[in-house]
CSV table of C-alpha atoms in Angstrom, one decimal:
chain,number,residue,atom,x,y,z
P,286,UNK,CA,0.0,0.0,0.0
P,287,UNK,CA,1.2,3.5,-0.7
P,288,UNK,CA,2.3,5.4,2.4
P,289,UNK,CA,1.8,9.1,3.0
P,290,UNK,CA,4.6,11.5,3.7
P,291,UNK,CA,3.5,11.7,7.3
P,292,UNK,CA,3.7,8.0,7.7
P,293,UNK,CA,7.3,7.9,6.4
P,294,UNK,CA,8.3,10.6,8.9
P,295,UNK,CA,6.5,9.3,11.9
P,296,UNK,CA,8.7,6.4,13.0
P,297,UNK,CA,8.1,4.1,15.9
P,298,UNK,CA,10.6,6.2,17.8
P,299,UNK,CA,7.8,8.6,18.1
P,300,UNK,CA,7.9,11.9,16.1
P,301,UNK,CA,9.6,12.8,12.9
P,302,UNK,CA,13.3,12.7,14.0
P,303,UNK,CA,16.0,13.3,11.5
P,304,UNK,CA,17.3,10.0,10.1
P,305,UNK,CA,20.6,8.9,11.6
P,306,UNK,CA,23.4,7.8,9.2
P,307,UNK,CA,25.1,4.5,10.1
P,308,UNK,CA,28.6,4.0,8.8
P,309,UNK,CA,29.4,0.3,7.8
P,310,UNK,CA,33.1,-0.6,7.1
P,311,UNK,CA,33.6,-3.5,4.7
P,312,UNK,CA,36.4,-4.5,2.3
P,313,UNK,CA,36.3,-4.8,-1.5
P,314,UNK,CA,36.6,-2.6,-4.6
P,315,UNK,CA,34.7,0.6,-4.5
P,316,UNK,CA,32.1,0.8,-7.2
P,317,UNK,CA,31.8,4.0,-9.3
P,318,UNK,CA,28.0,4.1,-8.9
P,319,UNK,CA,28.2,3.6,-5.1
P,320,UNK,CA,26.8,7.1,-4.3
P,321,UNK,CA,23.9,6.6,-6.8
P,322,UNK,CA,22.9,3.3,-5.2
P,323,UNK,CA,23.3,4.7,-1.7
P,324,UNK,CA,21.0,7.7,-2.5
P,325,UNK,CA,18.3,5.4,-3.9
P,326,UNK,CA,18.7,2.8,-1.1
P,327,UNK,CA,18.6,5.4,1.6
P,328,UNK,CA,15.1,6.6,0.5
P,329,UNK,CA,13.9,3.1,1.1
P,330,UNK,CA,15.7,2.8,4.4
P,331,UNK,CA,14.4,6.1,5.7
P,332,UNK,CA,10.9,5.1,4.8
P,333,UNK,CA,11.2,1.6,6.4
P,334,UNK,CA,13.4,2.3,9.5
P,335,UNK,CA,14.3,6.0,9.4
P,336,UNK,CA,18.0,5.2,9.1
P,337,UNK,CA,20.6,6.0,6.4
P,338,UNK,CA,23.6,3.9,5.3
P,339,UNK,CA,27.1,5.1,4.5
P,340,UNK,CA,29.0,2.1,3.1
P,341,UNK,CA,32.7,2.7,3.5
P,342,UNK,CA,34.5,0.3,1.1
P,343,UNK,CA,38.2,-0.3,1.9
P,344,UNK,CA,40.6,-2.3,-0.4
P,345,UNK,CA,41.2,-5.7,1.1
P,346,UNK,CA,45.0,-5.2,1.3
P,347,UNK,CA,44.5,-2.1,3.5
P,348,UNK,CA,41.6,-3.4,5.5
P,349,UNK,CA,43.4,-4.9,8.5
P,350,UNK,CA,45.7,-1.9,9.1
P,351,UNK,CA,42.9,0.7,8.5
P,352,UNK,CA,40.5,-1.0,10.9
P,353,UNK,CA,43.2,-1.4,13.6
P,354,UNK,CA,44.0,2.4,13.3
P,355,UNK,CA,40.3,3.4,13.4
P,356,UNK,CA,39.8,1.2,16.4
P,357,UNK,CA,42.8,2.4,18.4
P,358,UNK,CA,42.1,6.0,17.5
P,359,UNK,CA,38.6,5.6,19.0
P,360,UNK,CA,37.0,6.6,15.7
P,361,UNK,CA,33.3,6.8,15.4
P,362,UNK,CA,31.9,4.3,12.9
P,363,UNK,CA,29.1,1.8,13.5
P,364,UNK,CA,29.2,-1.6,11.7
P,365,UNK,CA,32.3,-3.5,10.7
P,366,UNK,CA,33.2,-6.7,8.9
P,367,UNK,CA,35.2,-9.1,11.2
P,368,UNK,CA,36.2,-12.8,10.8
P,369,UNK,CA,38.8,-15.4,11.8
P,370,UNK,CA,41.0,-14.4,8.8
P,371,UNK,CA,40.6,-10.6,8.2
P,372,UNK,CA,40.1,-7.9,10.9
P,373,UNK,CA,40.4,-10.8,13.3
P,374,UNK,CA,37.6,-11.2,15.8
P,375,UNK,CA,39.8,-12.4,18.6
P,376,UNK,CA,42.3,-9.5,18.1
P,377,UNK,CA,39.4,-7.1,18.3
P,378,UNK,CA,38.1,-8.8,21.4
P,379,UNK,CA,41.5,-8.6,23.1
P,380,UNK,CA,41.5,-4.8,22.6
P,381,UNK,CA,37.8,-4.5,23.5
P,382,UNK,CA,36.9,-2.9,20.2
P,383,UNK,CA,33.4,-4.4,19.9
P,384,UNK,CA,30.2,-3.7,21.7
P,385,UNK,CA,28.3,-6.5,23.4
P,386,UNK,CA,25.1,-6.8,21.4
P,387,UNK,CA,22.8,-9.4,23.1
P,388,UNK,CA,20.3,-6.8,24.3
P,389,UNK,CA,20.3,-4.9,21.0
P,390,UNK,CA,19.7,-8.2,19.1
P,391,UNK,CA,16.7,-9.0,21.4
P,392,UNK,CA,15.2,-5.5,20.9
P,393,UNK,CA,16.1,-4.5,17.3
P,394,UNK,CA,17.4,-7.7,15.7
P,395,UNK,CA,14.6,-10.2,16.5
P,396,UNK,CA,14.3,-11.0,12.8
P,397,UNK,CA,18.0,-11.8,12.5
P,398,UNK,CA,17.7,-14.3,15.4
P,399,UNK,CA,14.6,-15.9,13.8
P,400,UNK,CA,16.4,-16.3,10.5
P,401,UNK,CA,19.4,-18.2,11.7
P,402,UNK,CA,20.0,-21.7,13.3
P,403,UNK,CA,20.4,-21.5,17.1
P,404,UNK,CA,24.1,-22.6,17.1
P,405,UNK,CA,25.2,-19.9,14.7
P,406,UNK,CA,25.7,-17.2,17.3
P,407,UNK,CA,28.0,-19.5,19.3
P,408,UNK,CA,31.1,-18.4,17.3
P,409,UNK,CA,30.6,-14.8,18.3
P,410,UNK,CA,29.8,-15.4,21.9
P,411,UNK,CA,32.5,-14.7,24.5
P,412,UNK,CA,32.0,-15.3,28.2
P,413,UNK,CA,28.2,-15.6,27.6
P,414,UNK,CA,27.9,-12.4,25.7
P,415,UNK,CA,27.4,-12.0,21.9
P,416,UNK,CA,29.7,-9.6,20.1
P,417,UNK,CA,29.0,-10.1,16.4
P,418,UNK,CA,26.3,-11.4,14.0
P,419,UNK,CA,27.6,-14.2,11.7
P,420,UNK,CA,26.3,-13.9,8.1
P,421,UNK,CA,24.4,-16.7,6.5
P,422,UNK,CA,25.9,-18.6,3.6
P,423,UNK,CA,27.2,-22.2,3.2
P,424,UNK,CA,28.5,-23.1,6.7
P,425,UNK,CA,28.3,-26.9,6.9
P,426,UNK,CA,31.3,-28.8,5.6
P,427,UNK,CA,30.7,-31.7,3.3
P,428,UNK,CA,33.2,-33.4,1.0
P,429,UNK,CA,32.3,-33.6,-2.7
P,430,UNK,CA,33.8,-34.3,-6.1
P,431,UNK,CA,33.0,-32.3,-9.2
P,432,UNK,CA,33.5,-34.4,-12.4
P,433,UNK,CA,33.6,-33.3,-16.0
P,434,UNK,CA,30.4,-34.8,-17.4
P,435,UNK,CA,32.0,-35.8,-20.7
P,436,UNK,CA,34.2,-38.3,-18.9
P,437,UNK,CA,31.5,-39.5,-16.4
P,438,UNK,CA,29.3,-40.3,-19.4
P,439,UNK,CA,32.2,-41.9,-21.4
P,440,UNK,CA,33.1,-44.3,-18.5
P,441,UNK,CA,29.6,-44.9,-17.1
P,442,UNK,CA,30.1,-43.1,-13.8
P,443,UNK,CA,26.5,-42.4,-12.7
P,444,UNK,CA,26.6,-42.2,-8.9
P,445,UNK,CA,24.6,-39.4,-7.3
P,446,UNK,CA,26.4,-39.7,-4.0
P,447,UNK,CA,29.3,-41.6,-2.4
P,448,UNK,CA,29.5,-43.0,1.1
P,449,UNK,CA,33.3,-43.0,0.9
P,450,UNK,CA,36.0,-41.5,-1.4
P,451,UNK,CA,37.3,-45.0,-2.2
P,452,UNK,CA,34.2,-45.6,-4.3
P,453,UNK,CA,35.7,-43.1,-6.8
P,454,UNK,CA,38.8,-45.2,-7.4
P,455,UNK,CA,37.5,-47.5,-10.2
P,456,UNK,CA,36.6,-44.4,-12.2
P,457,UNK,CA,40.0,-42.8,-11.6
P,458,UNK,CA,41.7,-46.1,-12.7
P,459,UNK,CA,39.9,-45.7,-16.1
P,460,UNK,CA,41.2,-42.2,-16.5
P,461,UNK,CA,44.7,-43.3,-15.7
P,462,UNK,CA,44.5,-46.1,-18.3
P,463,UNK,CA,42.7,-44.2,-21.1
P,464,UNK,CA,43.3,-40.5,-20.8
P,465,UNK,CA,47.1,-39.9,-20.7
P,466,UNK,CA,46.7,-36.1,-21.3
P,467,UNK,CA,44.4,-35.6,-18.3
P,468,UNK,CA,45.1,-35.4,-14.6
P,469,UNK,CA,42.6,-37.7,-12.8
P,470,UNK,CA,42.1,-35.5,-9.7
P,471,UNK,CA,42.8,-32.1,-8.2
P,472,UNK,CA,42.8,-32.7,-4.5
P,473,UNK,CA,41.9,-29.4,-2.7
P,474,UNK,CA,41.0,-31.0,0.6
P,475,UNK,CA,42.2,-34.1,2.4
P,476,UNK,CA,39.3,-36.6,2.1
P,477,UNK,CA,40.3,-39.3,4.5
P,478,UNK,CA,41.1,-36.7,7.3
P,479,UNK,CA,38.0,-34.6,6.6
P,480,UNK,CA,35.6,-37.5,6.6
P,481,UNK,CA,36.8,-38.7,10.1
P,482,UNK,CA,38.3,-35.7,12.0
P,483,UNK,CA,37.9,-32.1,12.9
P,484,UNK,CA,41.1,-30.0,13.2
P,485,UNK,CA,41.2,-28.1,16.4
P,486,UNK,CA,44.6,-26.5,16.0
P,487,UNK,CA,46.8,-26.4,12.8
P,488,UNK,CA,50.2,-25.0,12.2
P,489,UNK,CA,50.5,-22.8,9.1
P,490,UNK,CA,52.7,-24.1,6.4
P,491,UNK,CA,50.8,-27.4,5.9
P,492,UNK,CA,48.8,-28.2,2.8
P,493,UNK,CA,45.4,-29.9,3.4
P,494,UNK,CA,45.7,-31.8,6.7
P,495,UNK,CA,49.5,-31.9,6.9
P,496,UNK,CA,49.7,-29.1,9.4
P,497,UNK,CA,47.2,-30.5,11.8
P,498,UNK,CA,48.5,-30.4,15.4
P,499,UNK,CA,45.4,-31.3,17.5
P,500,UNK,CA,42.2,-33.0,16.2
P,501,UNK,CA,39.1,-34.7,17.5
P,502,UNK,CA,37.2,-37.7,16.0
P,503,UNK,CA,33.9,-36.4,14.6
P,504,UNK,CA,32.1,-39.5,16.0
P,505,UNK,CA,33.4,-38.9,19.6
P,506,UNK,CA,30.7,-37.0,21.6
P,507,UNK,CA,33.3,-36.5,24.4
P,508,UNK,CA,35.7,-34.8,21.9
P,509,UNK,CA,38.8,-36.5,23.4
P,510,UNK,CA,41.8,-34.7,21.9
P,511,UNK,CA,44.0,-36.6,19.5
P,512,UNK,CA,47.5,-35.5,18.5
P,513,UNK,CA,47.8,-34.5,14.8
P,514,UNK,CA,50.3,-37.2,14.0
P,515,UNK,CA,47.8,-39.9,14.8
P,516,UNK,CA,45.0,-38.1,13.0
P,517,UNK,CA,46.8,-37.5,9.7
P,518,UNK,CA,48.6,-40.8,9.2
P,519,UNK,CA,45.8,-42.5,7.3
P,520,UNK,CA,45.6,-39.5,5.0
P,521,UNK,CA,49.3,-39.5,4.3
P,522,UNK,CA,49.1,-43.2,3.4
P,523,UNK,CA,46.2,-42.5,1.0
P,524,UNK,CA,48.1,-39.7,-0.7
P,525,UNK,CA,51.0,-42.0,-1.3
P,526,UNK,CA,48.8,-44.8,-2.6
P,527,UNK,CA,47.0,-42.4,-5.0
P,528,UNK,CA,50.3,-41.1,-6.3
P,529,UNK,CA,51.6,-44.6,-6.9
P,530,UNK,CA,48.3,-45.4,-8.8
P,531,UNK,CA,48.8,-42.4,-11.0
P,532,UNK,CA,45.7,-40.4,-9.8
P,533,UNK,CA,47.9,-37.5,-8.6
P,534,UNK,CA,50.0,-35.6,-11.2
P,535,UNK,CA,53.6,-36.8,-11.3
P,536,UNK,CA,55.1,-33.3,-10.7
P,537,UNK,CA,53.0,-32.7,-7.6
P,538,UNK,CA,56.1,-31.9,-5.4
P,539,UNK,CA,57.2,-29.1,-7.6
P,540,UNK,CA,54.0,-27.5,-8.9
P,541,UNK,CA,53.6,-24.2,-7.1
P,542,UNK,CA,50.5,-23.0,-9.0
P,543,UNK,CA,48.1,-25.2,-11.0
P,544,UNK,CA,45.7,-22.4,-12.1
P,545,UNK,CA,46.5,-22.7,-15.8
P,546,UNK,CA,45.7,-26.4,-15.7
P,547,UNK,CA,42.5,-25.8,-13.8
P,548,UNK,CA,41.4,-23.2,-16.3
P,549,UNK,CA,42.2,-25.5,-19.2
P,550,UNK,CA,40.0,-28.3,-17.6
P,551,UNK,CA,42.9,-30.7,-17.4
P,552,UNK,CA,41.6,-32.2,-14.2
P,553,UNK,CA,38.8,-34.7,-14.7
P,554,UNK,CA,37.8,-34.6,-11.0
P,555,UNK,CA,38.0,-31.8,-8.5
P,556,UNK,CA,37.8,-32.9,-4.8
P,557,UNK,CA,36.7,-30.0,-2.6
P,558,UNK,CA,33.9,-28.9,-0.2
P,559,UNK,CA,30.5,-29.6,-1.6
P,560,UNK,CA,27.6,-27.2,-1.7
P,561,UNK,CA,24.2,-27.2,-3.4
P,562,UNK,CA,24.5,-25.7,-6.9
P,563,UNK,CA,28.2,-26.5,-7.1
P,564,UNK,CA,27.7,-28.3,-10.5
P,565,UNK,CA,26.1,-25.2,-12.1
P,566,UNK,CA,28.8,-23.0,-10.6
P,567,UNK,CA,31.6,-25.1,-12.0
P,568,UNK,CA,29.9,-25.4,-15.4
P,569,UNK,CA,29.5,-21.6,-15.5
P,570,UNK,CA,33.1,-20.9,-14.5
P,571,UNK,CA,34.9,-23.6,-16.4
P,572,UNK,CA,32.9,-23.5,-19.7
P,573,UNK,CA,32.3,-27.3,-19.9
P,574,UNK,CA,29.7,-29.3,-18.1
P,575,UNK,CA,30.3,-30.7,-14.7
P,576,UNK,CA,28.4,-32.9,-12.3
P,577,UNK,CA,28.8,-32.6,-8.5
P,578,UNK,CA,28.7,-35.7,-6.3
P,579,UNK,CA,28.4,-35.2,-2.5
P,580,UNK,CA,30.2,-37.6,-0.1
P,581,UNK,CA,28.0,-38.6,2.9
P,582,UNK,CA,28.4,-36.6,6.1
P,583,UNK,CA,27.8,-32.9,6.8
P,584,UNK,CA,29.5,-31.3,9.8
P,585,UNK,CA,29.6,-27.9,11.5
P,586,UNK,CA,33.0,-27.3,13.0
P,587,UNK,CA,33.7,-25.5,16.3
P,588,UNK,CA,34.4,-22.3,14.5
P,589,UNK,CA,32.3,-22.6,11.4
P,590,UNK,CA,30.6,-19.3,10.7
P,591,UNK,CA,33.4,-17.1,12.0
P,592,UNK,CA,34.7,-16.7,8.5
P,593,UNK,CA,32.2,-13.8,7.9
P,594,UNK,CA,30.6,-11.7,10.7
P,595,UNK,CA,29.4,-8.1,11.4
P,596,UNK,CA,30.1,-6.4,14.7
P,597,UNK,CA,29.2,-3.0,16.2
P,598,UNK,CA,32.1,-0.7,17.1
P,599,UNK,CA,32.4,0.0,20.8
P,600,UNK,CA,32.7,3.7,20.0
P,601,UNK,CA,29.5,3.8,17.9
P,602,UNK,CA,27.3,6.7,18.7
P,603,UNK,CA,24.2,5.0,17.2
P,604,UNK,CA,24.2,1.3,18.3
P,605,UNK,CA,20.4,1.0,18.2
P,606,UNK,CA,20.2,2.3,14.6
P,607,UNK,CA,23.2,0.2,13.6
P,608,UNK,CA,21.3,-2.9,14.8
P,609,UNK,CA,18.1,-1.8,13.0
P,610,UNK,CA,20.0,-1.4,9.8
P,611,UNK,CA,21.7,-4.8,10.1
P,612,UNK,CA,18.3,-6.3,10.8
P,613,UNK,CA,16.9,-4.7,7.6
P,614,UNK,CA,19.8,-5.9,5.5
P,615,UNK,CA,19.7,-9.3,7.0
P,616,UNK,CA,16.0,-10.0,6.6
P,617,UNK,CA,14.6,-7.6,4.0
P,618,UNK,CA,15.2,-9.0,0.5
P,619,UNK,CA,14.5,-5.6,-1.2
P,620,UNK,CA,17.2,-3.8,0.9
P,621,UNK,CA,19.7,-6.7,0.7
P,622,UNK,CA,19.5,-7.1,-3.1
P,623,UNK,CA,19.8,-3.4,-3.8
P,624,UNK,CA,22.9,-3.3,-1.6
P,625,UNK,CA,24.4,-6.3,-3.4
P,626,UNK,CA,23.3,-5.8,-7.0
P,627,UNK,CA,22.4,-2.2,-7.4
P,628,UNK,CA,19.3,-0.7,-9.2
P,629,UNK,CA,17.1,-2.6,-11.6
P,630,UNK,CA,17.5,-1.5,-15.2
P,631,UNK,CA,20.7,0.3,-14.4
P,632,UNK,CA,22.9,-2.5,-13.0
P,633,UNK,CA,20.9,-5.6,-13.7
P,634,UNK,CA,17.9,-6.9,-15.6
P,635,UNK,CA,15.4,-9.4,-14.1
P,636,UNK,CA,15.0,-12.7,-15.9
P,637,UNK,CA,12.2,-13.8,-13.6
P,638,UNK,CA,10.9,-13.1,-10.1
P,639,UNK,CA,14.1,-14.3,-8.3
P,640,UNK,CA,16.7,-14.3,-11.0
P,641,UNK,CA,18.8,-11.5,-12.6
P,642,UNK,CA,21.4,-10.9,-15.3
P,643,UNK,CA,24.0,-8.3,-14.2
P,644,UNK,CA,24.6,-5.6,-16.8
P,645,UNK,CA,28.3,-5.8,-17.7
P,646,UNK,CA,30.5,-2.9,-16.6
P,647,UNK,CA,27.4,-1.1,-15.2
P,648,UNK,CA,29.3,0.6,-12.4
P,649,UNK,CA,27.9,-1.4,-9.5
P,650,UNK,CA,28.0,-5.1,-8.5
P,651,UNK,CA,28.8,-6.4,-5.1
P,652,UNK,CA,27.7,-10.0,-5.8
P,653,UNK,CA,31.2,-11.3,-5.3
P,654,UNK,CA,30.8,-10.2,-1.7
P,655,UNK,CA,27.2,-11.2,-1.2
P,656,UNK,CA,28.3,-13.5,1.7
P,657,UNK,CA,29.7,-10.5,3.6
P,658,UNK,CA,26.6,-8.5,3.7
P,659,UNK,CA,24.1,-10.3,6.0
P,660,UNK,CA,22.0,-13.2,4.8
P,661,UNK,CA,23.0,-14.6,1.3
P,662,UNK,CA,19.8,-16.7,1.3
P,663,UNK,CA,17.9,-13.5,0.3
P,664,UNK,CA,20.0,-13.0,-2.8
P,665,UNK,CA,18.6,-13.0,-6.4
P,666,UNK,CA,19.9,-15.9,-8.4
P,667,UNK,CA,22.6,-15.2,-10.9
P,668,UNK,CA,23.0,-17.0,-14.3
P,669,UNK,CA,24.0,-20.7,-13.5
P,670,UNK,CA,22.3,-20.7,-10.1
P,671,UNK,CA,19.2,-22.7,-9.9
P,672,UNK,CA,16.0,-21.8,-8.1
P,673,UNK,CA,15.8,-23.4,-4.7
P,674,UNK,CA,19.6,-23.2,-4.2
P,675,UNK,CA,19.4,-21.1,-1.0
P,676,UNK,CA,16.7,-23.2,0.6
P,677,UNK,CA,18.9,-26.3,-0.1
P,678,UNK,CA,21.9,-24.6,1.4
P,679,UNK,CA,20.0,-23.5,4.5
P,680,UNK,CA,18.7,-27.1,4.9
P,681,UNK,CA,22.3,-28.5,4.6
P,682,UNK,CA,23.4,-26.1,7.3
P,683,UNK,CA,20.5,-26.9,9.7
P,684,UNK,CA,20.7,-30.7,9.3
P,685,UNK,CA,24.5,-31.0,9.7
P,686,UNK,CA,26.0,-32.6,12.8
P,687,UNK,CA,27.4,-29.9,15.1
P,688,UNK,CA,30.9,-30.2,16.7
P,689,UNK,CA,30.8,-30.9,20.5
P,690,UNK,CA,33.5,-28.1,20.7
P,691,UNK,CA,31.1,-25.6,19.1
P,692,UNK,CA,32.1,-22.1,20.1
P,693,UNK,CA,35.4,-23.0,21.6
P,694,UNK,CA,38.2,-20.6,20.4
P,695,UNK,CA,41.8,-21.6,21.0
P,696,UNK,CA,44.1,-18.8,22.2
P,697,UNK,CA,47.6,-19.6,20.8
P,698,UNK,CA,49.5,-16.9,22.7
P,699,UNK,CA,51.2,-19.4,25.3
P,700,UNK,CA,52.5,-21.7,22.6
P,701,UNK,CA,53.6,-19.4,19.8
P,702,UNK,CA,57.1,-20.7,19.6
P,703,UNK,CA,56.0,-24.4,19.5
P,704,UNK,CA,53.5,-23.6,16.7
P,705,UNK,CA,56.2,-21.7,14.8
P,706,UNK,CA,58.5,-24.7,15.0
P,707,UNK,CA,55.8,-27.1,13.9
P,708,UNK,CA,55.0,-24.8,11.0
P,709,UNK,CA,58.6,-25.3,9.8
P,710,UNK,CA,58.2,-29.1,10.1
P,711,UNK,CA,54.9,-29.0,8.2
P,712,UNK,CA,56.6,-26.9,5.4
P,713,UNK,CA,59.6,-29.3,5.3
P,714,UNK,CA,57.4,-32.4,4.9
P,715,UNK,CA,54.7,-30.8,2.6
P,716,UNK,CA,53.9,-33.0,-0.4
P,717,UNK,CA,56.7,-35.5,0.5
P,718,UNK,CA,54.1,-38.1,1.4
P,719,UNK,CA,53.2,-38.4,-2.3
P,720,UNK,CA,56.6,-39.1,-3.8
P,721,UNK,CA,58.4,-41.1,-1.0
P,722,UNK,CA,59.3,-44.7,-1.7
P,723,UNK,CA,59.0,-45.6,2.0
P,724,UNK,CA,55.9,-44.1,3.5
P,725,UNK,CA,56.5,-45.8,6.9
P,726,UNK,CA,59.9,-44.2,7.3
P,727,UNK,CA,58.6,-40.8,6.1
P,728,UNK,CA,55.7,-40.8,8.6
P,729,UNK,CA,58.0,-41.9,11.5
P,730,UNK,CA,60.5,-39.2,10.7
P,731,UNK,CA,57.9,-36.5,10.3
P,732,UNK,CA,56.1,-37.5,13.6
P,733,UNK,CA,59.3,-37.5,15.5
P,734,UNK,CA,60.1,-33.9,14.4
P,735,UNK,CA,56.6,-32.8,15.2
P,736,UNK,CA,57.0,-34.2,18.7
P,737,UNK,CA,60.4,-32.5,19.1
P,738,UNK,CA,58.9,-29.2,18.0
P,739,UNK,CA,56.5,-29.3,21.0
P,740,UNK,CA,53.4,-31.3,20.0
P,741,UNK,CA,52.7,-32.5,23.6
P,742,UNK,CA,53.0,-28.9,25.0
P,743,UNK,CA,50.4,-27.7,22.5
P,744,UNK,CA,48.1,-30.6,23.3
P,745,UNK,CA,48.3,-29.9,27.0
P,746,UNK,CA,47.6,-26.2,26.5
P,747,UNK,CA,44.5,-26.9,24.3
P,748,UNK,CA,43.2,-29.4,26.9
P,749,UNK,CA,43.7,-26.8,29.7
P,750,UNK,CA,41.7,-24.2,27.7
P,751,UNK,CA,38.9,-26.6,26.8
P,752,UNK,CA,38.6,-27.6,30.4
P,753,UNK,CA,38.3,-24.0,31.4
P,754,UNK,CA,35.8,-23.3,28.6
P,755,UNK,CA,33.6,-26.2,29.7
P,756,UNK,CA,33.7,-25.2,33.3
P,757,UNK,CA,32.7,-21.6,32.5
P,758,UNK,CA,29.8,-22.9,30.4
P,759,UNK,CA,28.3,-24.9,33.2
């Protein structure tokens, strides 16, 4: 229904107050039509919640330093992107840069809470108080394999799901025997490890699972800690076996970058994390048809969801309005889609109710960052994305098994030197498991060096922190 001017001005705050502007700091490439979109979007925001948005877009390479400076200088901005990999949530928590938002969520963000699974807020909860809102996108981890359809058809591979990665081996054997110019598989995750274990602490420098220091068995409800050596051994043996069988490219130990081969579709299979719509995405990106086959078992890790969150600056002058704005972006498809895709007719054309085609070089398109701006399940579908994709992804998230360590965050400060030494070992032994002629000797030597680097010390520290975390939750 049309609303009169008076309605628009009289907000539920009582009276016709001047709309407050909320500044939201995100990273990305600034779009030339940003001001045009903000002007149009702000008319809608003022009418709906009497709040305006100022989106401050900072290049990714500068984002960490800029946000640290803003925060230590006590600058007045409102919303901010934070995660476990950029503008680190734990770093911000240690300098008390974020506002606790539990009460604000209850009062102005009820729609956000209704839209997300209960466990999602755990990753942003510290000592019982919530400090950020995790965005919704694919959160559950599931193994999957994308296969070029031409070869699946040619060799009669017609499985729609696998219970274990070993079921792929007869197909890989056929590729080895009959397709000498192709690489059978691009292994982007460690399937044996991923299927069975969750990594709790890893040392940087490892590929796949090779840097894992502490793990838990996904089946163990008690979450008894296992040392990384024990947890990765089976994976290292499988890597060696696959290399010997010819599934893994012969020059694996020296290839620094396989991008050109990926682009040229030289890999018949790609082993990675599965998500609904992955087949369409691969087909769109690669230019040849792919099928995607999930491998049974979906899982939410202890820290899943911390990859993309939004917090409120502790120095914000308008925390209530900031939460109202976040609530609108998170739950109102009209607001969300304009923020992500721009203005209809100017930046995209609609192909049906929920699908759009971006206009090339139009001056505005944030779709590459849709996962950073609230709830991606409200997004229009792009070419290659099928209707129902977001519902399927939401279902996958909600039905996954949740880690018994959900919400636990390890603080590495007491074992920095041990982790640094273990990173060196992980680097030294990276990819060696493929090419070694004696996998037993390789594993024994690697394990010994990991132990000398301080594996047990790290295990003890993790156990101590988990015990404290459990005690404080009781």
